[in-house]
Amino acid sequence: MKKLIALLAGFAVLASAPSALAFSDIAITAGATTTDTTPKSDSIDASGGTGFFAGVHGFMEMSPQFYLRAGAVVSNRMVSYASDGVDGDLEYNIMNLEAPITAMYMFNDMIGAFGGARLN
């Protein structure tokens, strides 16, 4: 956990110097995420949970309406399992470091659409 936070903080420091990485804008993102799971066995009861995500994105202008959008996001996912044959429940708290690399098209100054790869 400490390594993920340190890595995200390091990226935020690098991204805060837009001229060094040619980023024209920087954005900070945060929010909640839910996880759903469906077991393949009738004897297992599984439930998802609510986690969080936080990160930073940089935008590099490729043309007046097209941007390269890249960043780093730390996300937390929670899942719990209960089985008839096992004493106690299993709870998983999964931390991911995601690196989204996407192309973004801006329709105007406020509205855009993006798509691409997200590396975990």
mmCIF file of N, CA and C in Angstrom:
data_model
loop_
_atom_site.group_PDB
_atom_site.id
_atom_site.type_symbol
_atom_site.label_atom_id
_atom_site.label_comp_id
_atom_site.label_asym_id
_atom_site.label_seq_id
_atom_site.Cartn_x
_atom_site.Cartn_y
_atom_site.Cartn_z
ATOM 1 N N MET A 1 0.820 -1.184 0.000
ATOM 2 C CA MET A 1 0.000 0.000 0.000
ATOM 3 C C MET A 1 0.874 1.262 0.000
ATOM 4 N N LYS A 2 1.909 1.255 0.835
ATOM 5 C CA LYS A 2 2.789 2.426 0.904
ATOM 6 C C LYS A 2 3.528 2.632 -0.421
ATOM 7 N N LYS A 3 3.900 1.530 -1.082
ATOM 8 C CA LYS A 3 4.594 1.652 -2.368
ATOM 9 C C LYS A 3 3.673 2.243 -3.429
ATOM 10 N N LEU A 4 2.395 1.835 -3.429
ATOM 11 C CA LEU A 4 1.451 2.381 -4.401
ATOM 12 C C LEU A 4 1.234 3.873 -4.182
ATOM 13 N N ILE A 5 1.105 4.275 -2.925
ATOM 14 C CA ILE A 5 0.914 5.694 -2.623
ATOM 15 C C ILE A 5 2.161 6.488 -2.993
ATOM 16 N N ALA A 6 3.332 5.944 -2.727
ATOM 17 C CA ALA A 6 4.575 6.623 -3.089
ATOM 18 C C ALA A 6 4.708 6.754 -4.599
ATOM 19 N N LEU A 7 4.338 5.704 -5.332
ATOM 20 C CA LEU A 7 4.404 5.757 -6.788
ATOM 21 C C LEU A 7 3.430 6.790 -7.348
ATOM 22 N N LEU A 8 2.226 6.829 -6.813
ATOM 23 C CA LEU A 8 1.237 7.809 -7.247
ATOM 24 C C LEU A 8 1.691 9.229 -6.910
ATOM 25 N N ALA A 9 2.262 9.417 -5.736
ATOM 26 C CA ALA A 9 2.771 10.732 -5.354
ATOM 27 C C ALA A 9 3.923 11.154 -6.263
ATOM 28 N N GLY A 10 4.790 10.220 -6.623
ATOM 29 C CA GLY A 10 5.883 10.534 -7.544
ATOM 30 C C GLY A 10 5.386 10.937 -8.909
ATOM 31 N N PHE A 11 4.359 10.237 -9.399
ATOM 32 C CA PHE A 11 3.787 10.606 -10.687
ATOM 33 C C PHE A 11 3.139 11.975 -10.609
ATOM 34 N N ALA A 12 2.472 12.270 -9.499
ATOM 35 C CA ALA A 12 1.834 13.583 -9.339
ATOM 36 C C ALA A 12 2.876 14.698 -9.349
ATOM 37 N N VAL A 13 4.035 14.453 -8.733
ATOM 38 C CA VAL A 13 5.096 15.461 -8.737
ATOM 39 C C VAL A 13 5.623 15.673 -10.149
ATOM 40 N N LEU A 14 5.843 14.577 -10.874
ATOM 41 C CA LEU A 14 6.306 14.708 -12.259
ATOM 42 C C LEU A 14 5.263 15.391 -13.138
ATOM 43 N N ALA A 15 4.010 15.042 -12.931
ATOM 44 C CA ALA A 15 2.946 15.606 -13.750
ATOM 45 C C ALA A 15 2.684 17.071 -13.413
ATOM 46 N N SER A 16 3.132 17.518 -12.255
ATOM 47 C CA SER A 16 2.899 18.913 -11.880
ATOM 48 C C SER A 16 3.816 19.866 -12.646
ATOM 49 N N ALA A 17 4.756 19.340 -13.392
ATOM 50 C CA ALA A 17 5.607 20.155 -14.250
ATOM 51 C C ALA A 17 5.203 19.908 -15.697
ATOM 52 N N PRO A 18 4.116 20.532 -16.158
ATOM 53 C CA PRO A 18 3.608 20.233 -17.494
ATOM 54 C C PRO A 18 4.624 20.436 -18.616
ATOM 55 N N SER A 19 5.491 21.407 -18.503
ATOM 56 C CA SER A 19 6.445 21.636 -19.588
ATOM 57 C C SER A 19 7.453 20.503 -19.709
ATOM 58 N N ALA A 20 7.755 19.829 -18.602
ATOM 59 C CA ALA A 20 8.733 18.740 -18.639
ATOM 60 C C ALA A 20 8.180 17.524 -19.379
ATOM 61 N N LEU A 21 6.893 17.253 -19.241
ATOM 62 C CA LEU A 21 6.299 16.093 -19.882
ATOM 63 C C LEU A 21 5.382 16.476 -21.031
ATOM 64 N N ALA A 22 5.346 17.729 -21.403
ATOM 65 C CA ALA A 22 4.526 18.254 -22.494
ATOM 66 C C ALA A 22 3.035 18.100 -22.235
ATOM 67 N N PHE A 23 2.617 17.962 -20.956
ATOM 68 C CA PHE A 23 1.198 17.940 -20.625
ATOM 69 C C PHE A 23 0.672 19.362 -20.634
ATOM 70 N N SER A 24 -0.433 19.585 -21.341
ATOM 71 C CA SER A 24 -1.014 20.921 -21.369
ATOM 72 C C SER A 24 -1.949 21.144 -20.189
ATOM 73 N N ASP A 25 -2.539 20.083 -19.644
ATOM 74 C CA ASP A 25 -3.430 20.173 -18.485
ATOM 75 C C ASP A 25 -3.222 18.970 -17.587
ATOM 76 N N ILE A 26 -3.517 19.154 -16.314
ATOM 77 C CA ILE A 26 -3.436 18.090 -15.324
ATOM 78 C C ILE A 26 -4.788 18.015 -14.617
ATOM 79 N N ALA A 27 -5.269 16.792 -14.344
ATOM 80 C CA ALA A 27 -6.525 16.604 -13.625
ATOM 81 C C ALA A 27 -6.328 15.580 -12.518
ATOM 82 N N ILE A 28 -6.954 15.829 -11.387
ATOM 83 C CA ILE A 28 -6.958 14.884 -10.273
ATOM 84 C C ILE A 28 -8.326 14.221 -10.258
ATOM 85 N N THR A 29 -8.353 12.897 -10.089
ATOM 86 C CA THR A 29 -9.604 12.151 -10.094
ATOM 87 C C THR A 29 -9.726 11.347 -8.804
ATOM 88 N N ALA A 30 -10.939 11.214 -8.302
ATOM 89 C CA ALA A 30 -11.197 10.428 -7.101
ATOM 90 C C ALA A 30 -12.665 10.050 -7.086
ATOM 91 N N GLY A 31 -12.983 8.962 -6.409
ATOM 92 C CA GLY A 31 -14.372 8.556 -6.307
ATOM 93 C C GLY A 31 -14.524 7.186 -5.691
ATOM 94 N N ALA A 32 -15.723 6.658 -5.799
ATOM 95 C CA ALA A 32 -16.046 5.349 -5.247
ATOM 96 C C ALA A 32 -16.266 4.361 -6.378
ATOM 97 N N THR A 33 -16.003 3.094 -6.080
ATOM 98 C CA THR A 33 -16.216 2.024 -7.053
ATOM 99 C C THR A 33 -16.884 0.847 -6.359
ATOM 100 N N THR A 34 -17.725 0.143 -7.074
ATOM 101 C CA THR A 34 -18.351 -1.050 -6.517
ATOM 102 C C THR A 34 -17.882 -2.269 -7.293
ATOM 103 N N THR A 35 -17.844 -3.393 -6.605
ATOM 104 C CA THR A 35 -17.427 -4.653 -7.208
ATOM 105 C C THR A 35 -18.553 -5.658 -7.030
ATOM 106 N N ASP A 36 -18.862 -6.390 -8.077
ATOM 107 C CA ASP A 36 -19.882 -7.430 -8.020
ATOM 108 C C ASP A 36 -19.230 -8.742 -8.416
ATOM 109 N N THR A 37 -19.642 -9.812 -7.781
ATOM 110 C CA THR A 37 -19.068 -11.116 -8.086
ATOM 111 C C THR A 37 -20.163 -12.175 -8.083
ATOM 112 N N THR A 38 -20.013 -13.181 -8.937
ATOM 113 C CA THR A 38 -20.963 -14.287 -9.024
ATOM 114 C C THR A 38 -20.183 -15.594 -8.960
ATOM 115 N N PRO A 39 -20.340 -16.372 -7.871
ATOM 116 C CA PRO A 39 -19.614 -17.646 -7.779
ATOM 117 C C PRO A 39 -20.235 -18.696 -8.697
ATOM 118 N N LYS A 40 -19.424 -19.687 -9.107
ATOM 119 C CA LYS A 40 -19.905 -20.764 -9.975
ATOM 120 C C LYS A 40 -20.442 -21.944 -9.174
ATOM 121 N N SER A 41 -20.407 -21.843 -7.853
ATOM 122 C CA SER A 41 -20.864 -22.925 -6.990
ATOM 123 C C SER A 41 -22.059 -22.446 -6.161
ATOM 124 N N ASP A 42 -23.023 -23.358 -5.942
ATOM 125 C CA ASP A 42 -24.192 -23.014 -5.128
ATOM 126 C C ASP A 42 -23.863 -22.973 -3.640
ATOM 127 N N SER A 43 -22.753 -23.594 -3.228
ATOM 128 C CA SER A 43 -22.411 -23.642 -1.807
ATOM 129 C C SER A 43 -21.602 -22.421 -1.353
ATOM 130 N N ILE A 44 -21.334 -21.503 -2.250
ATOM 131 C CA ILE A 44 -20.554 -20.313 -1.907
ATOM 132 C C ILE A 44 -21.436 -19.081 -2.043
ATOM 133 N N ASP A 45 -21.426 -18.270 -1.018
ATOM 134 C CA ASP A 45 -22.148 -17.002 -1.042
ATOM 135 C C ASP A 45 -21.109 -15.895 -1.183
ATOM 136 N N ALA A 46 -21.214 -15.127 -2.242
ATOM 137 C CA ALA A 46 -20.236 -14.072 -2.500
ATOM 138 C C ALA A 46 -20.936 -12.727 -2.552
ATOM 139 N N SER A 47 -20.228 -11.722 -2.114
ATOM 140 C CA SER A 47 -20.768 -10.363 -2.210
ATOM 141 C C SER A 47 -19.632 -9.402 -2.501
ATOM 142 N N GLY A 48 -19.955 -8.394 -3.268
ATOM 143 C CA GLY A 48 -18.989 -7.349 -3.576
ATOM 144 C C GLY A 48 -19.032 -6.273 -2.509
ATOM 145 N N GLY A 49 -18.217 -5.283 -2.694
ATOM 146 C CA GLY A 49 -18.171 -4.187 -1.740
ATOM 147 C C GLY A 49 -17.869 -2.884 -2.434
ATOM 148 N N THR A 50 -17.807 -1.859 -1.646
ATOM 149 C CA THR A 50 -17.507 -0.529 -2.160
ATOM 150 C C THR A 50 -16.065 -0.185 -1.815
ATOM 151 N N GLY A 51 -15.343 0.314 -2.791
ATOM 152 C CA GLY A 51 -13.961 0.731 -2.598
ATOM 153 C C GLY A 51 -13.793 2.171 -3.065
ATOM 154 N N PHE A 52 -12.573 2.548 -3.357
ATOM 155 C CA PHE A 52 -12.290 3.913 -3.783
ATOM 156 C C PHE A 52 -11.290 3.896 -4.921
ATOM 157 N N PHE A 53 -11.142 5.027 -5.585
ATOM 158 C CA PHE A 53 -10.052 5.221 -6.534
ATOM 159 C C PHE A 53 -9.601 6.663 -6.442
ATOM 160 N N ALA A 54 -8.338 6.884 -6.712
ATOM 161 C CA ALA A 54 -7.763 8.228 -6.718
ATOM 162 C C ALA A 54 -6.563 8.226 -7.648
ATOM 163 N N GLY A 55 -6.378 9.325 -8.356
ATOM 164 C CA GLY A 55 -5.250 9.375 -9.273
ATOM 165 C C GLY A 55 -5.092 10.724 -9.928
ATOM 166 N N VAL A 56 -4.215 10.731 -10.917
ATOM 167 C CA VAL A 56 -3.903 11.957 -11.645
ATOM 168 C C VAL A 56 -3.819 11.619 -13.137
ATOM 169 N N HIS A 57 -4.302 12.545 -13.966
ATOM 170 C CA HIS A 57 -4.255 12.392 -15.419
ATOM 171 C C HIS A 57 -3.580 13.618 -16.028
ATOM 172 N N GLY A 58 -2.805 13.381 -17.060
ATOM 173 C CA GLY A 58 -2.201 14.464 -17.826
ATOM 174 C C GLY A 58 -2.732 14.436 -19.245
ATOM 175 N N PHE A 59 -2.870 15.607 -19.841
ATOM 176 C CA PHE A 59 -3.417 15.734 -21.187
ATOM 177 C C PHE A 59 -2.375 16.395 -22.088
ATOM 178 N N MET A 60 -2.017 15.708 -23.167
ATOM 179 C CA MET A 60 -1.041 16.221 -24.122
ATOM 180 C C MET A 60 -1.771 16.540 -25.425
ATOM 181 N N GLU A 61 -1.732 17.797 -25.856
ATOM 182 C CA GLU A 61 -2.454 18.207 -27.055
ATOM 183 C C GLU A 61 -1.746 17.686 -28.295
ATOM 184 N N MET A 62 -2.495 16.929 -29.111
ATOM 185 C CA MET A 62 -1.967 16.395 -30.360
ATOM 186 C C MET A 62 -2.406 17.251 -31.542
ATOM 187 N N SER A 63 -3.610 17.797 -31.472
ATOM 188 C CA SER A 63 -4.164 18.737 -32.450
ATOM 189 C C SER A 63 -5.202 19.562 -31.687
ATOM 190 N N PRO A 64 -5.808 20.565 -32.292
ATOM 191 C CA PRO A 64 -6.740 21.405 -31.525
ATOM 192 C C PRO A 64 -7.868 20.638 -30.824
ATOM 193 N N GLN A 65 -8.308 19.509 -31.354
ATOM 194 C CA GLN A 65 -9.396 18.778 -30.710
ATOM 195 C C GLN A 65 -8.996 17.404 -30.191
ATOM 196 N N PHE A 66 -7.815 16.896 -30.505
ATOM 197 C CA PHE A 66 -7.377 15.576 -30.062
ATOM 198 C C PHE A 66 -6.284 15.704 -29.005
ATOM 199 N N TYR A 67 -6.402 14.881 -27.956
ATOM 200 C CA TYR A 67 -5.445 14.864 -26.860
ATOM 201 C C TYR A 67 -5.044 13.425 -26.563
ATOM 202 N N LEU A 68 -3.825 13.261 -26.052
ATOM 203 C CA LEU A 68 -3.389 12.001 -25.469
ATOM 204 C C LEU A 68 -3.606 12.156 -23.975
ATOM 205 N N ARG A 69 -4.299 11.211 -23.372
ATOM 206 C CA ARG A 69 -4.641 11.268 -21.948
ATOM 207 C C ARG A 69 -3.951 10.098 -21.267
ATOM 208 N N ALA A 70 -3.069 10.371 -20.327
ATOM 209 C CA ALA A 70 -2.333 9.322 -19.617
ATOM 210 C C ALA A 70 -2.280 9.665 -18.137
ATOM 211 N N GLY A 71 -2.083 8.657 -17.303
ATOM 212 C CA GLY A 71 -2.026 8.935 -15.881
ATOM 213 C C GLY A 71 -1.767 7.695 -15.058
ATOM 214 N N ALA A 72 -2.062 7.827 -13.768
ATOM 215 C CA ALA A 72 -1.925 6.737 -12.810
ATOM 216 C C ALA A 72 -3.067 6.840 -11.814
ATOM 217 N N VAL A 73 -3.715 5.699 -11.557
ATOM 218 C CA VAL A 73 -4.862 5.660 -10.652
ATOM 219 C C VAL A 73 -4.688 4.479 -9.707
ATOM 220 N N VAL A 74 -4.835 4.710 -8.409
ATOM 221 C CA VAL A 74 -4.842 3.650 -7.415
ATOM 222 C C VAL A 74 -6.304 3.326 -7.151
ATOM 223 N N SER A 75 -6.676 2.047 -7.287
ATOM 224 C CA SER A 75 -8.064 1.658 -7.040
ATOM 225 C C SER A 75 -8.111 0.512 -6.037
ATOM 226 N N ASN A 76 -9.180 0.486 -5.273
ATOM 227 C CA ASN A 76 -9.399 -0.492 -4.224
ATOM 228 C C ASN A 76 -10.681 -1.252 -4.549
ATOM 229 N N ARG A 77 -10.618 -2.583 -4.524
ATOM 230 C CA ARG A 77 -11.799 -3.404 -4.763
ATOM 231 C C ARG A 77 -11.957 -4.371 -3.587
ATOM 232 N N MET A 78 -13.198 -4.565 -3.163
ATOM 233 C CA MET A 78 -13.454 -5.424 -2.008
ATOM 234 C C MET A 78 -14.456 -6.514 -2.388
ATOM 235 N N VAL A 79 -14.135 -7.769 -2.007
ATOM 236 C CA VAL A 79 -14.991 -8.926 -2.266
ATOM 237 C C VAL A 79 -14.950 -9.814 -1.033
ATOM 238 N N SER A 80 -16.104 -10.390 -0.653
ATOM 239 C CA SER A 80 -16.117 -11.338 0.463
ATOM 240 C C SER A 80 -16.848 -12.609 0.047
ATOM 241 N N TYR A 81 -16.384 -13.741 0.576
ATOM 242 C CA TYR A 81 -16.946 -15.052 0.264
ATOM 243 C C TYR A 81 -17.279 -15.777 1.558
ATOM 244 N N ALA A 82 -18.365 -16.537 1.543
ATOM 245 C CA ALA A 82 -18.722 -17.421 2.650
ATOM 246 C C ALA A 82 -19.087 -18.762 2.038
ATOM 247 N N SER A 83 -18.582 -19.850 2.622
ATOM 248 C CA SER A 83 -18.829 -21.188 2.097
ATOM 249 C C SER A 83 -19.439 -22.049 3.181
ATOM 250 N N ASP A 84 -20.289 -22.993 2.778
ATOM 251 C CA ASP A 84 -20.910 -23.906 3.741
ATOM 252 C C ASP A 84 -19.882 -24.824 4.388
ATOM 253 N N GLY A 85 -18.845 -25.204 3.646
ATOM 254 C CA GLY A 85 -17.874 -26.173 4.151
ATOM 255 C C GLY A 85 -16.657 -25.574 4.827
ATOM 256 N N VAL A 86 -16.559 -24.248 4.907
ATOM 257 C CA VAL A 86 -15.378 -23.604 5.475
ATOM 258 C C VAL A 86 -15.801 -22.753 6.662
ATOM 259 N N ASP A 87 -15.045 -22.868 7.757
ATOM 260 C CA ASP A 87 -15.332 -22.026 8.917
ATOM 261 C C ASP A 87 -14.816 -20.620 8.668
ATOM 262 N N GLY A 88 -15.638 -19.644 8.859
ATOM 263 C CA GLY A 88 -15.221 -18.255 8.684
ATOM 264 C C GLY A 88 -15.403 -17.784 7.256
ATOM 265 N N ASP A 89 -15.410 -16.500 7.116
ATOM 266 C CA ASP A 89 -15.564 -15.873 5.809
ATOM 267 C C ASP A 89 -14.203 -15.434 5.285
ATOM 268 N N LEU A 90 -14.108 -15.352 3.978
ATOM 269 C CA LEU A 90 -12.901 -14.835 3.335
ATOM 270 C C LEU A 90 -13.207 -13.446 2.805
ATOM 271 N N GLU A 91 -12.353 -12.497 3.108
ATOM 272 C CA GLU A 91 -12.522 -11.143 2.592
ATOM 273 C C GLU A 91 -11.257 -10.739 1.863
ATOM 274 N N TYR A 92 -11.434 -10.216 0.655
ATOM 275 C CA TYR A 92 -10.318 -9.768 -0.162
ATOM 276 C C TYR A 92 -10.415 -8.264 -0.344
ATOM 277 N N ASN A 93 -9.331 -7.602 -0.082
ATOM 278 C CA ASN A 93 -9.202 -6.168 -0.298
ATOM 279 C C ASN A 93 -8.079 -6.001 -1.317
ATOM 280 N N ILE A 94 -8.445 -5.736 -2.569
ATOM 281 C CA ILE A 94 -7.491 -5.745 -3.677
ATOM 282 C C ILE A 94 -7.129 -4.311 -4.051
ATOM 283 N N MET A 95 -5.845 -4.005 -4.067
ATOM 284 C CA MET A 95 -5.364 -2.686 -4.476
ATOM 285 C C MET A 95 -4.711 -2.825 -5.852
ATOM 286 N N ASN A 96 -5.094 -1.961 -6.784
ATOM 287 C CA ASN A 96 -4.535 -1.958 -8.136
ATOM 288 C C ASN A 96 -3.911 -0.609 -8.433
ATOM 289 N N LEU A 97 -2.840 -0.632 -9.191
ATOM 290 C CA LEU A 97 -2.294 0.590 -9.778
ATOM 291 C C LEU A 97 -2.595 0.490 -11.265
ATOM 292 N N GLU A 98 -3.424 1.392 -11.746
ATOM 293 C CA GLU A 98 -3.849 1.383 -13.137
ATOM 294 C C GLU A 98 -3.185 2.535 -13.880
ATOM 295 N N ALA A 99 -2.807 2.283 -15.113
ATOM 296 C CA ALA A 99 -2.191 3.309 -15.955
ATOM 297 C C ALA A 99 -3.042 3.465 -17.220
ATOM 298 N N PRO A 100 -4.026 4.375 -17.203
ATOM 299 C CA PRO A 100 -4.831 4.579 -18.406
ATOM 300 C C PRO A 100 -4.059 5.367 -19.470
ATOM 301 N N ILE A 101 -4.099 4.875 -20.693
ATOM 302 C CA ILE A 101 -3.488 5.559 -21.835
ATOM 303 C C ILE A 101 -4.570 5.615 -22.908
ATOM 304 N N THR A 102 -5.133 6.793 -23.097
ATOM 305 C CA THR A 102 -6.287 6.921 -23.965
ATOM 306 C C THR A 102 -6.139 8.102 -24.917
ATOM 307 N N ALA A 103 -6.918 8.058 -25.984
ATOM 308 C CA ALA A 103 -7.044 9.195 -26.898
ATOM 309 C C ALA A 103 -8.349 9.906 -26.534
ATOM 310 N N MET A 104 -8.331 11.222 -26.592
ATOM 311 C CA MET A 104 -9.512 11.985 -26.218
ATOM 312 C C MET A 104 -9.844 12.995 -27.312
ATOM 313 N N TYR A 105 -11.129 13.060 -27.658
ATOM 314 C CA TYR A 105 -11.623 14.034 -28.625
ATOM 315 C C TYR A 105 -12.503 15.024 -27.875
ATOM 316 N N MET A 106 -12.202 16.311 -28.007
ATOM 317 C CA MET A 106 -12.978 17.355 -27.342
ATOM 318 C C MET A 106 -13.992 17.938 -28.327
ATOM 319 N N PHE A 107 -15.276 17.816 -28.005
ATOM 320 C CA PHE A 107 -16.337 18.389 -28.839
ATOM 321 C C PHE A 107 -16.372 19.908 -28.706
ATOM 322 N N ASN A 108 -16.119 20.386 -27.478
ATOM 323 C CA ASN A 108 -15.988 21.821 -27.202
ATOM 324 C C ASN A 108 -15.075 21.968 -25.987
ATOM 325 N N ASP A 109 -15.047 23.114 -25.354
ATOM 326 C CA ASP A 109 -14.137 23.327 -24.222
ATOM 327 C C ASP A 109 -14.486 22.495 -22.989
ATOM 328 N N MET A 110 -15.730 22.041 -22.869
ATOM 329 C CA MET A 110 -16.171 21.349 -21.658
ATOM 330 C C MET A 110 -16.510 19.867 -21.855
ATOM 331 N N ILE A 111 -16.798 19.436 -23.085
ATOM 332 C CA ILE A 111 -17.295 18.080 -23.320
ATOM 333 C C ILE A 111 -16.354 17.337 -24.256
ATOM 334 N N GLY A 112 -15.964 16.119 -23.843
ATOM 335 C CA GLY A 112 -15.095 15.287 -24.657
ATOM 336 C C GLY A 112 -15.396 13.815 -24.449
ATOM 337 N N ALA A 113 -14.842 12.985 -25.289
ATOM 338 C CA ALA A 113 -14.982 11.536 -25.176
ATOM 339 C C ALA A 113 -13.602 10.919 -25.315
ATOM 340 N N PHE A 114 -13.344 9.859 -24.545
ATOM 341 C CA PHE A 114 -12.043 9.205 -24.614
ATOM 342 C C PHE A 114 -12.190 7.700 -24.636
ATOM 343 N N GLY A 115 -11.183 7.026 -25.155
ATOM 344 C CA GLY A 115 -11.156 5.571 -25.181
ATOM 345 C C GLY A 115 -9.728 5.100 -25.404
ATOM 346 N N GLY A 116 -9.444 3.897 -24.938
ATOM 347 C CA GLY A 116 -8.102 3.351 -25.086
ATOM 348 C C GLY A 116 -7.848 2.225 -24.118
ATOM 349 N N ALA A 117 -6.597 2.025 -23.761
ATOM 350 C CA ALA A 117 -6.180 0.922 -22.908
ATOM 351 C C ALA A 117 -5.993 1.379 -21.467
ATOM 352 N N ARG A 118 -6.206 0.436 -20.550
ATOM 353 C CA ARG A 118 -5.927 0.673 -19.133
ATOM 354 C C ARG A 118 -5.083 -0.488 -18.644
ATOM 355 N N LEU A 119 -3.857 -0.213 -18.307
ATOM 356 C CA LEU A 119 -2.926 -1.254 -17.859
ATOM 357 C C LEU A 119 -3.029 -1.412 -16.356
ATOM 358 N N ASN A 120 -3.160 -2.666 -15.876
ATOM 359 C CA ASN A 120 -3.224 -2.943 -14.438
ATOM 360 C C ASN A 120 -1.963 -3.605 -13.989
#
